[in-house]
Amino acid sequence: MDLPLSKIDIHEDLLDDRRQYLGWMLLGTWLTAQCAFVWQWNNHSALFSDLDIVPWVILAATLMISFLLRQKNHIQVGGWVFIVGYIATVGFHLCLNAPQIGHFVLLLLPIGFAAVLLRDEDISTVAILVVIAMLGATLINGGLSLMMSTAVLPAIVIGITAMFFYVKANTVMDTVRWALDVKVKDERRAEAFFKQGEELKEANLHNLKVNSALEQMNADLAEANRKTEEISKAKSVFLSNISHELRTPLNVIIGYSSSLLNMPQMFQNVPVPEAHRPYLELIEANGHYLVGLINDILDLSKIAAGKFELHQASTDLSEICRGVMQTSLGLLKGKPIQIRLDIPEHLPPVWADATRVRQVLLNLLSNAVKFTNSGSITIRVEPMAETLKVSVIDTGIGIPPAALASIFDRFEQAKQDKSYGGTGLGLDISKQLCQMHGGDLTVESEVGKGSIFSFTLTIDHAAVANAQPQAEMISDEVKVFSTEADSYDAPPMVLVVEDDDGTRQLLREVLESGGYYVTETNSGAQAIELAYALMPALVILDAQLPDMNGWDVLAELKANPDTSILPIAMCTVDEDRRTETDASGVYYVPKPVTAQQLLRCAEQALSVSTVTE
Amino acid sequence: MNILYVDDEPNDIHLVELFINTTPHQLVTTDNMEDARNALSEQTDLVLMDILIGNTRAGFDFVQQARQVGYTQPMVAVTGLSTPDDIQNCLSVGFNRVLTKPFSILQLAEIINAYAQ
């Protein structure tokens, strides 16, 4: 494994060499000078005679060459040049003068030093050869006594040769190395390596510790995750169970009170006394209020717990608006308010959760109904660039500017709202639902004139591109019922326009028992709006209405190309007027209306008409 | 029609009894899964079932088992569970419809009439 280690100083090695070189250069030069001095002393000749200068020149030349070579980092070659030059110089001297003992010593000492410094084994060989050559020269020249040549000279030769071999021993080398600081450097380097090794070990250990700490943290996180998931799951189960626990007693409250009021046959046909009826109705109404409150609180809990899920899909707004409109009619309870739909013909689908959009719209509409005494409530859808803007516009009492700022706050309306009915949570939930769809719920209002609540939904471009029929999350086979009871229905829809409450109730019961779905109104103007918006399978129209003449309603419906195809059953005592209208699709049900006639009329109308939802 | 209604709330059972007595249908009621299993037969035309019996969602198991042994008649959940997930679960284990509590007798009547045909 290659690790970045602390840098070992290789600069020292170069210094080492340079010091070496300088060392023996100096040494050599000093020794040469000594030799020169001794020789001059021996020969009593001038320092620079004609021939004497030659060796000096050679020496000088070799010094220079070796120095130059050293500059080019050829230390060995430089050293050799010097040695050879030196030997040549001495050789010259020997040729000029007879060799003497001094010559041996003075020649071999520098070579010996060179051998030590250069640490080159060849030098030893050279030194021995030089000694032998000098011996030979001495013997040939014969300048020494016999004793000298037989005993002393060999002794010196052997001694010096032995010295060479001894010199090769490391001890002296160590000493020299020490002198040149090499050993210390080696040790220092070794120490540096050791330190590095220790540092690495420590780093490794540290890494291992960190690793094991991380592993422990991972294990802890996994455990915490698991616990969080468990808690999340427990929360879901808790919310479900709470819902169940709250709803079960309400089933008793609402189930029994509504049955007592509406199904006397269940109770041995003993009808509820009129004196008791309103109180039973009160019980039922409060039961419904509690259901609404439970739903709101559950929604808020889910949102707060982060467990609220939107099931978004391609959604047809116009269908939702129609359904909401129908339901809202049931909330009117006789108030003179017209509910209108203002929707363009070809609405693109939006990417939204249909159930929640309906929830928001119902909330806005029920508020509008609550706070409007007369006039109109309009559901308007306007296409914008990327979105559809949905607005609920009423002509109600309006909201004062002070209250406007906090109107979406939880329970803010509680005091005022209770007198109008409502949980005070609706707007809070609606606003959050709108925000979850990527928009927001906003309000404009003027006291005495009315209010406009608006929100936006994103257009589903993919569906527009594919132009496929809307995906209905719940198939026809499977249905979901809630007490608010606004479902998409397969049974044909009949619009009942009748101002007398009793008659209207009767008509509703008869039609419902025949399997029809009934929408009712007591207003002619509203009837026209509804007919246009809902396109029912049949309209049952009373001739006498409070705001408009039933015949006028008929005329207007037939005049409008969109509604002219609707079959209309006129309920009238006036037999003569039936000849006035020649339009097709108009039936007559004489008053007083009997169930038989009504149902037969409906059947007739439906079998003939080609109008479907 | 022969109707089987399983619920551990006696008040709810009694309300439905009162209603069915005004109709030509026959009603068998139980308050535990054991009796429910015994009561379910080929003659049963419609099953109304509460989900939370005791403290467990025993209703789910019952429906799954019933469907596995080949019971094909309609089964309607009558339950206080109301979250979309719960409703989805009901439909996916084999219920045909879900009637959430609190319901009105009129709603029940609609369902019974629909299946009586």
PDB file of N, CA and C in Angstrom, chain A residues 411-449:
ATOM      1  N   PHE A 411     -61.057  27.087  14.010  1.00  0.00           N
ATOM      2  CA  PHE A 411     -62.020  27.428  15.056  1.00  0.00           C
ATOM      3  C   PHE A 411     -62.266  28.922  15.175  1.00  0.00           C
ATOM      4  N   GLU A 412     -61.699  29.705  14.228  1.00  0.00           N
ATOM      5  CA  GLU A 412     -61.846  31.157  14.342  1.00  0.00           C
ATOM      6  C   GLU A 412     -63.308  31.545  14.288  1.00  0.00           C
ATOM      7  N   GLN A 413     -64.041  30.821  13.412  1.00  0.00           N
ATOM      8  CA  GLN A 413     -65.437  31.186  13.233  1.00  0.00           C
ATOM      9  C   GLN A 413     -66.342  30.563  14.261  1.00  0.00           C
ATOM     10  N   ALA A 414     -65.723  29.864  15.199  1.00  0.00           N
ATOM     11  CA  ALA A 414     -66.535  29.029  16.091  1.00  0.00           C
ATOM     12  C   ALA A 414     -67.727  29.773  16.656  1.00  0.00           C
ATOM     13  N   LYS A 415     -67.452  30.912  17.244  1.00  0.00           N
ATOM     14  CA  LYS A 415     -68.575  31.605  17.902  1.00  0.00           C
ATOM     15  C   LYS A 415     -69.649  31.991  16.907  1.00  0.00           C
ATOM     16  N   GLN A 416     -69.210  32.668  15.857  1.00  0.00           N
ATOM     17  CA  GLN A 416     -70.199  33.118  14.893  1.00  0.00           C
ATOM     18  C   GLN A 416     -70.805  31.943  14.138  1.00  0.00           C
ATOM     19  N   ASP A 417     -69.932  30.981  13.844  1.00  0.00           N
ATOM     20  CA  ASP A 417     -70.345  29.871  13.003  1.00  0.00           C
ATOM     21  C   ASP A 417     -71.403  29.006  13.652  1.00  0.00           C
ATOM     22  N   LYS A 418     -71.274  28.814  14.969  1.00  0.00           N
ATOM     23  CA  LYS A 418     -72.193  27.893  15.638  1.00  0.00           C
ATOM     24  C   LYS A 418     -73.622  28.324  15.422  1.00  0.00           C
ATOM     25  N   SER A 419     -73.859  29.631  15.427  1.00  0.00           N
ATOM     26  CA  SER A 419     -75.245  30.059  15.240  1.00  0.00           C
ATOM     27  C   SER A 419     -75.697  29.774  13.810  1.00  0.00           C
ATOM     28  N   TYR A 420     -74.744  29.702  12.912  1.00  0.00           N
ATOM     29  CA  TYR A 420     -75.096  29.361  11.540  1.00  0.00           C
ATOM     30  C   TYR A 420     -74.947  27.877  11.266  1.00  0.00           C
ATOM     31  N   GLY A 421     -74.412  27.180  12.249  1.00  0.00           N
ATOM     32  CA  GLY A 421     -74.140  25.744  12.031  1.00  0.00           C
ATOM     33  C   GLY A 421     -72.751  25.567  11.424  1.00  0.00           C
ATOM     34  N   GLY A 422     -72.116  24.466  11.670  1.00  0.00           N
ATOM     35  CA  GLY A 422     -70.783  24.257  11.096  1.00  0.00           C
ATOM     36  C   GLY A 422     -69.763  23.985  12.187  1.00  0.00           C
ATOM     37  N   THR A 423     -68.670  23.352  11.814  1.00  0.00           N
ATOM     38  CA  THR A 423     -67.709  22.923  12.813  1.00  0.00           C
ATOM     39  C   THR A 423     -66.599  23.939  13.032  1.00  0.00           C
ATOM     40  N   GLY A 424     -66.468  24.922  12.122  1.00  0.00           N
ATOM     41  CA  GLY A 424     -65.379  25.873  12.262  1.00  0.00           C
ATOM     42  C   GLY A 424     -64.060  25.341  11.749  1.00  0.00           C
ATOM     43  N   LEU A 425     -64.042  24.109  11.293  1.00  0.00           N
ATOM     44  CA  LEU A 425     -62.789  23.530  10.807  1.00  0.00           C
ATOM     45  C   LEU A 425     -62.753  23.472   9.290  1.00  0.00           C
ATOM     46  N   GLY A 426     -63.937  23.630   8.701  1.00  0.00           N
ATOM     47  CA  GLY A 426     -64.052  23.397   7.265  1.00  0.00           C
ATOM     48  C   GLY A 426     -63.087  24.194   6.424  1.00  0.00           C
ATOM     49  N   LEU A 427     -63.028  25.517   6.662  1.00  0.00           N
ATOM     50  CA  LEU A 427     -62.166  26.345   5.822  1.00  0.00           C
ATOM     51  C   LEU A 427     -60.698  26.012   6.029  1.00  0.00           C
ATOM     52  N   ASP A 428     -60.345  25.699   7.258  1.00  0.00           N
ATOM     53  CA  ASP A 428     -58.963  25.314   7.542  1.00  0.00           C
ATOM     54  C   ASP A 428     -58.586  24.104   6.692  1.00  0.00           C
ATOM     55  N   ILE A 429     -59.442  23.080   6.734  1.00  0.00           N
ATOM     56  CA  ILE A 429     -59.162  21.861   5.965  1.00  0.00           C
ATOM     57  C   ILE A 429     -59.173  22.163   4.478  1.00  0.00           C
ATOM     58  N   SER A 430     -60.170  22.941   4.041  1.00  0.00           N
ATOM     59  CA  SER A 430     -60.263  23.234   2.611  1.00  0.00           C
ATOM     60  C   SER A 430     -59.017  23.937   2.125  1.00  0.00           C
ATOM     61  N   LYS A 431     -58.551  24.905   2.913  1.00  0.00           N
ATOM     62  CA  LYS A 431     -57.354  25.638   2.491  1.00  0.00           C
ATOM     63  C   LYS A 431     -56.164  24.692   2.372  1.00  0.00           C
ATOM     64  N   GLN A 432     -56.021  23.806   3.337  1.00  0.00           N
ATOM     65  CA  GLN A 432     -54.893  22.870   3.296  1.00  0.00           C
ATOM     66  C   GLN A 432     -55.017  21.937   2.099  1.00  0.00           C
ATOM     67  N   LEU A 433     -56.246  21.498   1.821  1.00  0.00           N
ATOM     68  CA  LEU A 433     -56.438  20.615   0.669  1.00  0.00           C
ATOM     69  C   LEU A 433     -56.068  21.336  -0.623  1.00  0.00           C
ATOM     70  N   CYS A 434     -56.470  22.608  -0.729  1.00  0.00           N
ATOM     71  CA  CYS A 434     -56.127  23.367  -1.935  1.00  0.00           C
ATOM     72  C   CYS A 434     -54.617  23.499  -2.066  1.00  0.00           C
ATOM     73  N   GLN A 435     -53.958  23.756  -0.949  1.00  0.00           N
ATOM     74  CA  GLN A 435     -52.508  23.906  -0.998  1.00  0.00           C
ATOM     75  C   GLN A 435     -51.841  22.598  -1.388  1.00  0.00           C
ATOM     76  N   MET A 436     -52.430  21.492  -0.910  1.00  0.00           N
ATOM     77  CA  MET A 436     -51.852  20.191  -1.276  1.00  0.00           C
ATOM     78  C   MET A 436     -51.967  19.934  -2.766  1.00  0.00           C
ATOM     79  N   HIS A 437     -52.924  20.587  -3.412  1.00  0.00           N
ATOM     80  CA  HIS A 437     -53.075  20.412  -4.852  1.00  0.00           C
ATOM     81  C   HIS A 437     -52.223  21.391  -5.622  1.00  0.00           C
ATOM     82  N   GLY A 438     -51.389  22.145  -4.913  1.00  0.00           N
ATOM     83  CA  GLY A 438     -50.482  23.057  -5.587  1.00  0.00           C
ATOM     84  C   GLY A 438     -51.051  24.453  -5.772  1.00  0.00           C
ATOM     85  N   GLY A 439     -52.191  24.724  -5.184  1.00  0.00           N
ATOM     86  CA  GLY A 439     -52.761  26.062  -5.320  1.00  0.00           C
ATOM     87  C   GLY A 439     -52.993  26.669  -3.952  1.00  0.00           C
ATOM     88  N   ASP A 440     -54.047  27.461  -3.813  1.00  0.00           N
ATOM     89  CA  ASP A 440     -54.380  28.034  -2.510  1.00  0.00           C
ATOM     90  C   ASP A 440     -55.837  28.470  -2.541  1.00  0.00           C
ATOM     91  N   LEU A 441     -56.412  28.609  -1.350  1.00  0.00           N
ATOM     92  CA  LEU A 441     -57.799  29.065  -1.262  1.00  0.00           C
ATOM     93  C   LEU A 441     -57.775  30.527  -0.844  1.00  0.00           C
ATOM     94  N   THR A 442     -58.377  31.380  -1.687  1.00  0.00           N
ATOM     95  CA  THR A 442     -58.353  32.814  -1.381  1.00  0.00           C
ATOM     96  C   THR A 442     -59.774  33.346  -1.325  1.00  0.00           C
ATOM     97  N   VAL A 443     -59.914  34.497  -0.696  1.00  0.00           N
ATOM     98  CA  VAL A 443     -61.255  35.063  -0.537  1.00  0.00           C
ATOM     99  C   VAL A 443     -61.246  36.563  -0.790  1.00  0.00           C
ATOM    100  N   GLU A 444     -62.318  37.011  -1.481  1.00  0.00           N
ATOM    101  CA  GLU A 444     -62.568  38.450  -1.588  1.00  0.00           C
ATOM    102  C   GLU A 444     -63.970  38.658  -1.083  1.00  0.00           C
ATOM    103  N   SER A 445     -64.166  39.738  -0.353  1.00  0.00           N
ATOM    104  CA  SER A 445     -65.515  39.907   0.182  1.00  0.00           C
ATOM    105  C   SER A 445     -65.820  41.363   0.469  1.00  0.00           C
ATOM    106  N   GLU A 446     -67.124  41.683   0.373  1.00  0.00           N
ATOM    107  CA  GLU A 446     -67.566  43.023   0.722  1.00  0.00           C
ATOM    108  C   GLU A 446     -68.826  42.880   1.557  1.00  0.00           C
ATOM    109  N   VAL A 447     -68.840  43.528   2.689  1.00  0.00           N
ATOM    110  CA  VAL A 447     -69.983  43.387   3.588  1.00  0.00           C
ATOM    111  C   VAL A 447     -71.239  43.896   2.888  1.00  0.00           C
ATOM    112  N   GLY A 448     -72.278  43.061   2.921  1.00  0.00           N
ATOM    113  CA  GLY A 448     -73.538  43.463   2.317  1.00  0.00           C
ATOM    114  C   GLY A 448     -73.650  43.072   0.851  1.00  0.00           C
ATOM    115  N   LYS A 449     -72.495  42.804   0.204  1.00  0.00           N
ATOM    116  CA  LYS A 449     -72.583  42.462  -1.220  1.00  0.00           C
ATOM    117  C   LYS A 449     -72.360  40.980  -1.469  1.00  0.00           C
TER     118      LYS A 449
END
